[in-house]
Structure formats: structure tokens, C-alpha cells
Short mmCIF file of N, CA and C in Angstrom, two decimals:
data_model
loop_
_atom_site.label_atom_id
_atom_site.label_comp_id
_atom_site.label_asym_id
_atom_site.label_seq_id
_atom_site.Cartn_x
_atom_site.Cartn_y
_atom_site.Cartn_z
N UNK A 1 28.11 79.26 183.61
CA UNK A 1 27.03 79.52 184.55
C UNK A 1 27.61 79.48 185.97
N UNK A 2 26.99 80.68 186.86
CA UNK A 2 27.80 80.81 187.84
C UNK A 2 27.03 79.94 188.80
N UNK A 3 26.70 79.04 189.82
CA UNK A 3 26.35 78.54 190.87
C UNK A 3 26.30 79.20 192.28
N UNK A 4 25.45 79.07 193.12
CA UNK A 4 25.69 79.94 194.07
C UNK A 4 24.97 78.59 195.16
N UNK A 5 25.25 78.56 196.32
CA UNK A 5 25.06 77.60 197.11
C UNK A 5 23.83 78.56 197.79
N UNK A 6 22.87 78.11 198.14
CA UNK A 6 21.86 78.57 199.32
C UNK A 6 23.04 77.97 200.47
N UNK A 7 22.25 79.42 201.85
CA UNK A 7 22.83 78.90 203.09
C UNK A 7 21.69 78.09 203.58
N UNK A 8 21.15 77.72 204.64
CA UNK A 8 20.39 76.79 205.36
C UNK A 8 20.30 77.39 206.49
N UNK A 9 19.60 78.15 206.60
CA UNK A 9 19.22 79.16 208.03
C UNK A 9 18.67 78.03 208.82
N UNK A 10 18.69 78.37 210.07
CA UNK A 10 17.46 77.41 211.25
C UNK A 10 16.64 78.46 211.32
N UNK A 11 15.83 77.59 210.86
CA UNK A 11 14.16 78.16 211.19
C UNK A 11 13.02 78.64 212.74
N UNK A 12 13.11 79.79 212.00
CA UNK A 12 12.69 80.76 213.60
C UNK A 12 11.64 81.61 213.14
N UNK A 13 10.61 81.84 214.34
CA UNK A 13 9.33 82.77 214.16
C UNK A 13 10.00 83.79 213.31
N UNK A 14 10.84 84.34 214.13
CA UNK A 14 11.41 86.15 213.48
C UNK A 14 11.64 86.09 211.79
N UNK A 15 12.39 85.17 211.47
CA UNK A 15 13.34 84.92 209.98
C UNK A 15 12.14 84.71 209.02
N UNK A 16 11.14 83.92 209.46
CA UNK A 16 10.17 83.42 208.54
C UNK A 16 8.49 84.38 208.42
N UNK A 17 8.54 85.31 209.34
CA UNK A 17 7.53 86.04 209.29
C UNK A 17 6.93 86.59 208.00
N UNK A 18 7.73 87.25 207.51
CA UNK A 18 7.68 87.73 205.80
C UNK A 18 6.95 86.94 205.03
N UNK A 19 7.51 85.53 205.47
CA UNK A 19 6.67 84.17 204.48
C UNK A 19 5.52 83.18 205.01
N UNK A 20 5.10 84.03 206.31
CA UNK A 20 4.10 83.01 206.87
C UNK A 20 4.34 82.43 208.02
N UNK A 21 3.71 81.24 208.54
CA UNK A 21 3.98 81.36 210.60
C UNK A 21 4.69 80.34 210.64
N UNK A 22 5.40 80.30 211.91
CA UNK A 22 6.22 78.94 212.09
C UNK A 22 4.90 78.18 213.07
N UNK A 23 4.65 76.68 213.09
CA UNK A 23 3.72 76.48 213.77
C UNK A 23 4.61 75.09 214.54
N UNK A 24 4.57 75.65 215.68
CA UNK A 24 5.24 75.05 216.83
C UNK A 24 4.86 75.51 218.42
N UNK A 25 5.09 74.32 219.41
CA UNK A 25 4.90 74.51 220.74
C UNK A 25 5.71 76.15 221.09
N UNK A 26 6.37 76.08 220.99
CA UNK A 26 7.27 76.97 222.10
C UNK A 26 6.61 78.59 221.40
N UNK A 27 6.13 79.84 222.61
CA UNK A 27 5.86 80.73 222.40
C UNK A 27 4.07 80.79 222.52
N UNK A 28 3.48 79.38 222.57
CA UNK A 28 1.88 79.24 221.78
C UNK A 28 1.30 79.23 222.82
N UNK A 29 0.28 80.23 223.24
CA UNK A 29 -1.08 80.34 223.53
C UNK A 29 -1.89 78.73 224.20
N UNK A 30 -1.24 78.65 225.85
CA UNK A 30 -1.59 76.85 226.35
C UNK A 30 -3.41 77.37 226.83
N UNK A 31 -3.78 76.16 226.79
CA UNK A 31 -5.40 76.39 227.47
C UNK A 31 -5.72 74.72 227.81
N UNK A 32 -6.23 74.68 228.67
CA UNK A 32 -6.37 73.82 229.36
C UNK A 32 -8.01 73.45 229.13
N UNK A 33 -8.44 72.22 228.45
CA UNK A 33 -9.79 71.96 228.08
C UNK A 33 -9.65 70.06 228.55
N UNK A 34 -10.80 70.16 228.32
CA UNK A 34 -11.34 68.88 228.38
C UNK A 34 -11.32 67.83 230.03
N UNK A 35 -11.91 69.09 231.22
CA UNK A 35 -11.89 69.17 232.25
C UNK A 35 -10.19 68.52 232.49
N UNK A 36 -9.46 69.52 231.90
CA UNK A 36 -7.96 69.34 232.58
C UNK A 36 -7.02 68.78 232.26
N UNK A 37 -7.46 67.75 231.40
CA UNK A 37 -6.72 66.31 231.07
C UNK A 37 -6.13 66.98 229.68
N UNK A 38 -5.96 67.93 228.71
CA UNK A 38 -5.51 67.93 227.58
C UNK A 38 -4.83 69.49 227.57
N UNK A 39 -3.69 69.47 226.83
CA UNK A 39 -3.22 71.02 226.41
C UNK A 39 -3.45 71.36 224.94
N UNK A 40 -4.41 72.72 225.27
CA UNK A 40 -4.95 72.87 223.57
C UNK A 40 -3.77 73.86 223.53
N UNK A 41 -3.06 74.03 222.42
CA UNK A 41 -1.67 74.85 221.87
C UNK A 41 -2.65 75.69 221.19
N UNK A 42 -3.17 76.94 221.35
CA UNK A 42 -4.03 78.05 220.58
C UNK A 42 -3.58 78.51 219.52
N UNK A 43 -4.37 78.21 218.67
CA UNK A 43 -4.06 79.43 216.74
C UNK A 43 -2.81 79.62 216.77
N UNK A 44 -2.37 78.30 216.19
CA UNK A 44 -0.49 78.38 215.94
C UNK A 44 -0.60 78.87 214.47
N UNK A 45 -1.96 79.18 213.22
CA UNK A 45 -1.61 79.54 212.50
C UNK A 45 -3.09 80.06 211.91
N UNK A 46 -2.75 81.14 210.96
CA UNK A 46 -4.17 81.46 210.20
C UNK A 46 -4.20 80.38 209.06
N UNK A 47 -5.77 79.85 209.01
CA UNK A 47 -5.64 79.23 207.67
C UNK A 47 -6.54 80.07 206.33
N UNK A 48 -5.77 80.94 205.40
CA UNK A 48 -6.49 81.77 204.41
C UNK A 48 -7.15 80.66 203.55
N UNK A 49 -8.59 80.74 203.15
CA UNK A 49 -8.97 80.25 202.25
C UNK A 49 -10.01 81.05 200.98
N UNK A 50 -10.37 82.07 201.11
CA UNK A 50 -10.89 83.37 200.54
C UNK A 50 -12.25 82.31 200.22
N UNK A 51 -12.28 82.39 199.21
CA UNK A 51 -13.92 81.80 199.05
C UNK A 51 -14.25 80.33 199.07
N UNK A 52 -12.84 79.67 199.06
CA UNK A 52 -12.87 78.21 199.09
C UNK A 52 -13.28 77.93 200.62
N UNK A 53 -12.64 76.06 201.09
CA UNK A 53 -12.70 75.72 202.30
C UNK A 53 -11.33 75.23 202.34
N UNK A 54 -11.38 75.08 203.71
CA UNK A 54 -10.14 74.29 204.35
C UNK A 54 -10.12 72.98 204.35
N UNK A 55 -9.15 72.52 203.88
CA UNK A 55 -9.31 70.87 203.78
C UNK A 55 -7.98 70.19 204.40
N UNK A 56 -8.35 68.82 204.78
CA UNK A 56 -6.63 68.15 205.42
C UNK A 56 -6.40 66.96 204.69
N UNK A 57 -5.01 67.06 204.26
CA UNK A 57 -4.42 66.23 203.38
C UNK A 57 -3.16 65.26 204.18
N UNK A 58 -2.84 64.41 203.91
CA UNK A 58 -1.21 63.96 204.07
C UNK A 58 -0.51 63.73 203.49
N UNK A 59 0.53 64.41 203.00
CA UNK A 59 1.47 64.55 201.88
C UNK A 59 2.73 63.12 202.39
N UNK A 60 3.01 62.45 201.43
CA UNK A 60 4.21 61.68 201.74
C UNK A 60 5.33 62.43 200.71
N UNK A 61 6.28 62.60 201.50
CA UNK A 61 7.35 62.96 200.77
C UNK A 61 8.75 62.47 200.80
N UNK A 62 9.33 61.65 199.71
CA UNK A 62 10.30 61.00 199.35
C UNK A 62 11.73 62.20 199.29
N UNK A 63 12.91 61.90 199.77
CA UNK A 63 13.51 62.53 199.41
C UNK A 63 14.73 62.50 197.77
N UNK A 64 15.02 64.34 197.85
CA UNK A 64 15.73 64.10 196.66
C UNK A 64 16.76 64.19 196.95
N UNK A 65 17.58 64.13 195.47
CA UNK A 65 18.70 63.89 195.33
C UNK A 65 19.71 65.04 195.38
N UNK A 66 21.05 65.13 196.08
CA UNK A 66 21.74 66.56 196.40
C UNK A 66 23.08 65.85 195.65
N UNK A 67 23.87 67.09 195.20
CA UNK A 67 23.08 68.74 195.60
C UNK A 67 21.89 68.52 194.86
N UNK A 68 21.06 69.82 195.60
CA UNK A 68 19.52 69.76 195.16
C UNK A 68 19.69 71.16 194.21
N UNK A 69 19.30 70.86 193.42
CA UNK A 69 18.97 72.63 192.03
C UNK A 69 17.46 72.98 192.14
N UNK A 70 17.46 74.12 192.91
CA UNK A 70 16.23 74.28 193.02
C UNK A 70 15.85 75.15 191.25
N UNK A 71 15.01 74.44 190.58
CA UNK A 71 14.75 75.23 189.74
C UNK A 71 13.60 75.24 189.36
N UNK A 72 12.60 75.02 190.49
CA UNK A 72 11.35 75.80 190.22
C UNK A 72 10.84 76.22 191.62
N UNK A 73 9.67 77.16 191.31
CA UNK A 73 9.06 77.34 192.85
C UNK A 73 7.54 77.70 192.61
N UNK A 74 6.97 77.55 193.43
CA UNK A 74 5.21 77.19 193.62
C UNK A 74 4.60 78.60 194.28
N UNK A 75 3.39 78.56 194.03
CA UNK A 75 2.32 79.65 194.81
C UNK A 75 1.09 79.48 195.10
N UNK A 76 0.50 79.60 195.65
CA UNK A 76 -1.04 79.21 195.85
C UNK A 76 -1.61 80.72 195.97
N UNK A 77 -2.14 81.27 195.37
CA UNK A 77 -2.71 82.74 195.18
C UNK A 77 -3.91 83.27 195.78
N UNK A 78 -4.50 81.93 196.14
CA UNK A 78 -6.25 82.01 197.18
C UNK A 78 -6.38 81.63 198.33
N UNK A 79 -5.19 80.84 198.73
CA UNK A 79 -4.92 80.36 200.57
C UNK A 79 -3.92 80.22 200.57
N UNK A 80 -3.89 80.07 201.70
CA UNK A 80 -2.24 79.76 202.73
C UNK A 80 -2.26 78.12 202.51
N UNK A 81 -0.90 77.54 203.25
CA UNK A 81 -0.72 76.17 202.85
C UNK A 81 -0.31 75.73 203.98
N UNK A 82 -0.51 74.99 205.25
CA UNK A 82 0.39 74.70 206.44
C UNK A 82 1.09 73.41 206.24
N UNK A 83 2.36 72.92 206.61
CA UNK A 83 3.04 71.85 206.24
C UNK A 83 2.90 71.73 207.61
N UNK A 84 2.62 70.41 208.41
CA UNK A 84 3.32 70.09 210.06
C UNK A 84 3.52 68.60 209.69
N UNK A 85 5.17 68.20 210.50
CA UNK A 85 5.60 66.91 210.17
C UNK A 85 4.71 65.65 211.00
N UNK A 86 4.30 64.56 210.67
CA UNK A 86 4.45 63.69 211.51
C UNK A 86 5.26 63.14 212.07
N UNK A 87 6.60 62.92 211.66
CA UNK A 87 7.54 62.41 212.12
C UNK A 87 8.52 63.44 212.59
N UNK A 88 9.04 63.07 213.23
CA UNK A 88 10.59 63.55 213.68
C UNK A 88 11.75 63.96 213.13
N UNK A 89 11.58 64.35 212.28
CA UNK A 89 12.55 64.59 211.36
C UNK A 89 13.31 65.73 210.43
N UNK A 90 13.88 66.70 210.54
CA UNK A 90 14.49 67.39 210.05
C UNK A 90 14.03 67.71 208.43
N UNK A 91 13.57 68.96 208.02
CA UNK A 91 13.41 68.91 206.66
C UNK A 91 13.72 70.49 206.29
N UNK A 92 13.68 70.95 205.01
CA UNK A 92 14.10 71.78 204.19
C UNK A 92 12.99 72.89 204.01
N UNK A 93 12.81 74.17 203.99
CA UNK A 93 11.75 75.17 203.32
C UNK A 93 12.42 75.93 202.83
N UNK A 94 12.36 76.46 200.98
CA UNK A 94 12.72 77.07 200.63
C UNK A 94 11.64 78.31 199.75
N UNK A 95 12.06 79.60 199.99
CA UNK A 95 10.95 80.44 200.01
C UNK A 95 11.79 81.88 199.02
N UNK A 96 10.40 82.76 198.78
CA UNK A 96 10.89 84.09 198.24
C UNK A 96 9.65 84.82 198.39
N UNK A 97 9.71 85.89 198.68
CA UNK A 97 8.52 86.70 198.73
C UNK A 97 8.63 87.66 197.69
N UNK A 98 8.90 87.33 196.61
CA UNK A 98 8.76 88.56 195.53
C UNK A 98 7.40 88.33 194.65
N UNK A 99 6.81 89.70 194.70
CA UNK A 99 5.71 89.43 194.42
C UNK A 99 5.47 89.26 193.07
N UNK A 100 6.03 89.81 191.97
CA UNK A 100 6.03 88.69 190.76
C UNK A 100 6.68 87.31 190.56
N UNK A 101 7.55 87.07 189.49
CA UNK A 101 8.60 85.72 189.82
C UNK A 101 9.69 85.91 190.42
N UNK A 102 9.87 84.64 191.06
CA UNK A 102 11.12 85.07 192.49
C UNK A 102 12.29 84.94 191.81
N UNK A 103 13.01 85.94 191.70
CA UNK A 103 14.55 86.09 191.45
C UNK A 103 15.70 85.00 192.50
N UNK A 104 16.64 84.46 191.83
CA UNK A 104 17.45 83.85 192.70
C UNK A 104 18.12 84.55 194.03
N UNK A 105 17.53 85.63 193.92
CA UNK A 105 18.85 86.28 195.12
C UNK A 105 17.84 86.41 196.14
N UNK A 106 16.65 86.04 195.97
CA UNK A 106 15.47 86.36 196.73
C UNK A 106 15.24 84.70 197.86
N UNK A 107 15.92 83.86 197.19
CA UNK A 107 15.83 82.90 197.42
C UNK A 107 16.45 82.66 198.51
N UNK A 108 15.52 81.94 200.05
CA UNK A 108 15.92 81.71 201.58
C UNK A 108 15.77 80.11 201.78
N UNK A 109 16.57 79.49 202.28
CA UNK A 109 16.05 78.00 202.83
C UNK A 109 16.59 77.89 204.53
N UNK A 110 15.54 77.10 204.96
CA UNK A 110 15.24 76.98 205.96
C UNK A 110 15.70 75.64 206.44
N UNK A 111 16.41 75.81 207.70
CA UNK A 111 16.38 73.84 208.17
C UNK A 111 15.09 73.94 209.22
N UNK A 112 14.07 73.52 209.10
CA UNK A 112 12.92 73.13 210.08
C UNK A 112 12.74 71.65 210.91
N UNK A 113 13.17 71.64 212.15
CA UNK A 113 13.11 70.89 213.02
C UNK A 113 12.15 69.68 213.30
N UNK A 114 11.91 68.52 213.13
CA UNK A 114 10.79 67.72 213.00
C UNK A 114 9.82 68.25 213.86
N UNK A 115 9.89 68.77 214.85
CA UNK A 115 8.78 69.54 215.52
C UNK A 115 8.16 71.04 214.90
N UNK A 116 8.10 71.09 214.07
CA UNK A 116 8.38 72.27 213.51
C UNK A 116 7.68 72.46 212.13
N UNK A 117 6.83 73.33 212.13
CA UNK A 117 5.96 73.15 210.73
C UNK A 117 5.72 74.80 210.25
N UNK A 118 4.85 74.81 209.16
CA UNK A 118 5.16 76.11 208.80
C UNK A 118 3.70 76.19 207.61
N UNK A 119 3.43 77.57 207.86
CA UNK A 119 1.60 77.61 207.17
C UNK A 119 2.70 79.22 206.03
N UNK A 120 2.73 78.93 204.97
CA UNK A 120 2.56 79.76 204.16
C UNK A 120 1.47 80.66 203.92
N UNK A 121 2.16 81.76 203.59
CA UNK A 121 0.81 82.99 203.05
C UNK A 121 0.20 82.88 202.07
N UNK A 122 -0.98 83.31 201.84
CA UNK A 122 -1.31 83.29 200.31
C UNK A 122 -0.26 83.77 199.31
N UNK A 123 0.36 83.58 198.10
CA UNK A 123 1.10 84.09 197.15
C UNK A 123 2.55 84.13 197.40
N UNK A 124 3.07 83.17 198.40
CA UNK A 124 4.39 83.35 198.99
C UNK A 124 4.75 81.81 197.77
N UNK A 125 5.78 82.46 197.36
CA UNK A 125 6.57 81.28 196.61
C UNK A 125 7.26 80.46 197.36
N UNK A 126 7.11 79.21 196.58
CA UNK A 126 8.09 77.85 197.90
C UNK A 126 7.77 76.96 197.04
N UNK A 127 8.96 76.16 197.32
CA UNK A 127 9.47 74.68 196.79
C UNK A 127 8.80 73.93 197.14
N UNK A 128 8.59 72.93 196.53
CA UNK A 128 7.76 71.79 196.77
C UNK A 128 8.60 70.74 198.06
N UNK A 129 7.70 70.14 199.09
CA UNK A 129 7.85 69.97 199.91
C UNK A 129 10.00 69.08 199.47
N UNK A 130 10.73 69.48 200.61
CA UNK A 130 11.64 68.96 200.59
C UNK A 130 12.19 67.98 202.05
N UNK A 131 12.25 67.04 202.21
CA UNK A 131 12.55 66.28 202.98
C UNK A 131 13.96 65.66 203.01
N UNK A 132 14.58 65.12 204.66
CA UNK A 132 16.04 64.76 204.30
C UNK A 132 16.14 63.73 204.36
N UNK A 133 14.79 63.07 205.56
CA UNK A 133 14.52 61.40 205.89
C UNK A 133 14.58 60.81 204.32
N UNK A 134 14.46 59.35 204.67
CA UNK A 134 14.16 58.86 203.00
C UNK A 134 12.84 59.01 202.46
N UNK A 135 11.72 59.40 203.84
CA UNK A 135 10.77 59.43 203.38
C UNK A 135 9.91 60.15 204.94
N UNK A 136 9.03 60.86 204.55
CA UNK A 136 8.14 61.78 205.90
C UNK A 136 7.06 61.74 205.50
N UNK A 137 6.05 61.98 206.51
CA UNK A 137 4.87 62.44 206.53
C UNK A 137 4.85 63.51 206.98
N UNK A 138 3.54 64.64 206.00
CA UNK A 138 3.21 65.94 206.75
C UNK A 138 1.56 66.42 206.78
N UNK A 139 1.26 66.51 207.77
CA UNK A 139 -0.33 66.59 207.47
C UNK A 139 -0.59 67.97 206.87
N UNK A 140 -1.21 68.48 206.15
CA UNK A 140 -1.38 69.25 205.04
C UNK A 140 -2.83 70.19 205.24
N UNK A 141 -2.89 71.34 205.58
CA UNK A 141 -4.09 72.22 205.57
C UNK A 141 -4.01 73.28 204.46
N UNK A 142 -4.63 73.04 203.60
CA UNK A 142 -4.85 74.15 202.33
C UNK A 142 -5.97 74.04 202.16
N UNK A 143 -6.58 75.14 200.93
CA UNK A 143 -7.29 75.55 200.29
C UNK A 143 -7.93 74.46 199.12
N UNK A 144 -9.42 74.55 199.20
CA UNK A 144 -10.04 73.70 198.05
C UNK A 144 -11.15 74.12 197.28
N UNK A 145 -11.49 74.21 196.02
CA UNK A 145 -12.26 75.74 195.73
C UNK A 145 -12.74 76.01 194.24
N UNK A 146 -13.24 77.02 193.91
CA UNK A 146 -13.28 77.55 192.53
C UNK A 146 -11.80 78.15 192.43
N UNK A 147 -11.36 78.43 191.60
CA UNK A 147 -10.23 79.56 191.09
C UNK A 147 -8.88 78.59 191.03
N UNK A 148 -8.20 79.38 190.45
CA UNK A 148 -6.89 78.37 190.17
C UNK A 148 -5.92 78.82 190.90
N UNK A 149 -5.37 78.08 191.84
CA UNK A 149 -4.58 78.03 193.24
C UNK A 149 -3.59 77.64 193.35
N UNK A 150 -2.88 77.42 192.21
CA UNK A 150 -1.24 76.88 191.62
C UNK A 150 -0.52 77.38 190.43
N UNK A 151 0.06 78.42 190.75
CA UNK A 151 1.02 78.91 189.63
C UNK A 151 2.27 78.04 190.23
N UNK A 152 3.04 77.86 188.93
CA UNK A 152 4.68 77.60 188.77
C UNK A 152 5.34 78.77 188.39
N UNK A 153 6.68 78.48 188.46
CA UNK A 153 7.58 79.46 187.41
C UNK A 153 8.78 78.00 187.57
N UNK A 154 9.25 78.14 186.11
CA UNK A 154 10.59 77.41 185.80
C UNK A 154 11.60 78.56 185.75
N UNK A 155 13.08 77.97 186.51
CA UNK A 155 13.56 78.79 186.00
C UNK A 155 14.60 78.58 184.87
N UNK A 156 15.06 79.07 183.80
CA UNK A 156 15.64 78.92 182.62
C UNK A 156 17.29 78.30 182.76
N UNK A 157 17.67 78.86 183.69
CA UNK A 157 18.49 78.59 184.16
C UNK A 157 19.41 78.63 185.49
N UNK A 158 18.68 77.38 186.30
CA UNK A 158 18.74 77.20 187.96
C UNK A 158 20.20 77.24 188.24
N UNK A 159 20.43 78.15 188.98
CA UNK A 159 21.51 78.39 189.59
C UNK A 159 22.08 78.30 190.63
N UNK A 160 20.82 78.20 192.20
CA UNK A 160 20.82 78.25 192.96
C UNK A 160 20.79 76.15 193.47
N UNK A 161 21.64 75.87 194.49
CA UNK A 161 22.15 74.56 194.64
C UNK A 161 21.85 74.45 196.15
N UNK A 162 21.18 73.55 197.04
CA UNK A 162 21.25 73.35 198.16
C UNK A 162 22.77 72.27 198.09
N UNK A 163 23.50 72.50 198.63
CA UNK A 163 24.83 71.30 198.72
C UNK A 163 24.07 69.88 199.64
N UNK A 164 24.58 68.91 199.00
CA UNK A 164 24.63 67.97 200.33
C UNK A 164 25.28 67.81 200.97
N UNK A 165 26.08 68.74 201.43
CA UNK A 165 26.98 68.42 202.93
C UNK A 165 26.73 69.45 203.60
N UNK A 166 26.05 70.77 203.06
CA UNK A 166 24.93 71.55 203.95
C UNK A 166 23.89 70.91 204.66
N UNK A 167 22.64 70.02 203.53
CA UNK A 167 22.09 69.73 204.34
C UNK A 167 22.11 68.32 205.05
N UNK A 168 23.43 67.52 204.91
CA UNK A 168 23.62 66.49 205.74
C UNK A 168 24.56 67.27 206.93
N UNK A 169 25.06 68.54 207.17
CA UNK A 169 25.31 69.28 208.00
C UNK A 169 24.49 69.56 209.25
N UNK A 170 23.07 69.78 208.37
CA UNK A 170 21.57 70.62 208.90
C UNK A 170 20.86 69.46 209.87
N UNK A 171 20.88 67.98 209.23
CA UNK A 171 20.76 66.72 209.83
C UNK A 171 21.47 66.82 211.11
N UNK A 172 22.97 67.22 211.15
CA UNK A 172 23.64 66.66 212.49
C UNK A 172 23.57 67.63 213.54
N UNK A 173 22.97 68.59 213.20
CA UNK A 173 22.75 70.31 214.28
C UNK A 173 21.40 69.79 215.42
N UNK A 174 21.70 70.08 216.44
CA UNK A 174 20.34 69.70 217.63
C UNK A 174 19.19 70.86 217.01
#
């Protein structure tokens, strides 16, 4: 079995468009409310929910163990999903936009900046949250609803490897 290392792109509006918004200060729509005293950052992201509602969650996420084998990936088929960190901290998005099951070569990961969050599209495949801290918080806007809003795919045989000295690399980058 051949192995192939994912690279670890830094995560940018342009790179990630295909898969949904980057939701961050820089570029965002400032407005000035609450006679002056506050900066509202405007619609850093759409939230799709088709017939459901929008709901807010906080995901804790533990980190794993590297190299990481990515060998499965997720979809939500009726809303979008926004991840934004609470903490400070450097973490992982790994994605494919193929619209049946995502082939390995389809496969992109992202280093996302603790400031730095990211609202998936409806039907965009992605890994379950990956973190580098030992442990993060991310406040969580998805979909809640009739219809079934979580497909998997396994894959038979994961090939694709985040290294850990990539992403303890991705850790030491400003």
C-alpha cells in the first residue's frame, strides 16, 4: 500500500472558497453599533439550514494521534456547519468537494490559525474536527431538523497520512 502524505496548506479566503467561508476579522464588513462602543464584524458567513433551524453548540475537541490516517470523512447534506475556535490555537481542516465519495487525491488540509474559523457548505466532505492543542474549544453553528444530516464514507483502505512533523511544523509557522 502506497502512502501519500497530505501537504498542510495555510488557510486563506481564496484556497477554501470551493469548500465554504473562512470566518475571520481581516477583509469583514466593520459597523459600528451600540452608540459606538462595539465593532459588529458583518456576515462573516452564510448559515444554510433548508427547512431545519440554526442551533449553537460547543464542541470540545481532544487531540489525535500522528501521523494522523485520515480514513474517513463526513457531510451534512441539509446545512452548512461553522467551526470558530475559542481558543488560540492552531488546528487542522481537512476537506474534498467531490460530489459523490471523496477520492484520496481530492483530499486538501488546511492549517487554520486560532483566529480563524471556517462554515462549511452544505454536502462538502470534511474530517471530523481536528485539533493540535491537547485539547480546544469551538463554538459550533449547524443545522437541527427533520431529515438525515450525516452521511460517512469509510475508506477501505486509508492512504492518505497527515505526518507529525508537518503538523508540529504547522504549530511553529506565525
Amino acid at each position: 500500500m502506497v502512502t501519500r502524505n497530505i501537504v498542510i496548506e495555510p488557510l486563506t479566503k481564496a484556497a477554501f472558497a470551493r469548500y465554504g467561508e473562512v470566518i475571520e476579522r481581516d477583509g469583514a464588513e466593520l459597523r459600528l453599533i451600540n452608540e459606538g462602543t462595539t465593532d459588529r464584524l458583518h456576515r462573516l458567513a452564510k448559515v444554510e439550514v433548508g427547512a431545519g433551524r440554526a442551533i449553537v453548540s460547543i464542541f470540545h475537541g481532544r487531540r489525535r494521534s500522528f501521523p494522523l490516517t485520515i480514513a474517513m470523512m463526513e457531510r451534512h447534506p441539509l446545512g452548512s456547519q461553522a467551526f470558530v475556535p475559542l481558543h488560540a490555537a492552531d488546528w487542522l481542516v481537512v476537506v474534498s468537494d467531490d460530489p459523490g465519495a471523496p477520492e484520496e487525491k481530492t483530499l486538501r488540509c488546511f492549517r487554520a490559525r486560532g483566529d480563524q474559523g471556517v462554515n462549511y457548505r452544505a454536502g462538502i466532505w470534511h474530517h471530523p474536527l481536528l485539533v493540535l492543542a491537547p485539547t480546544q474549544d469551538f463554538l459550533v453553528v449547524d443545522r437541527e431538523g427533520e431529515g438525515e444530516n450525516l452521511e460517512e464514507i469509510w475508506f477501505a483502505d486509508p492512504v492518505v497520512r497527515v505526518a507529525a512533523a508537518d503538523a508540529q511544523a504547522s504549530l511553529a509557522k506565525p
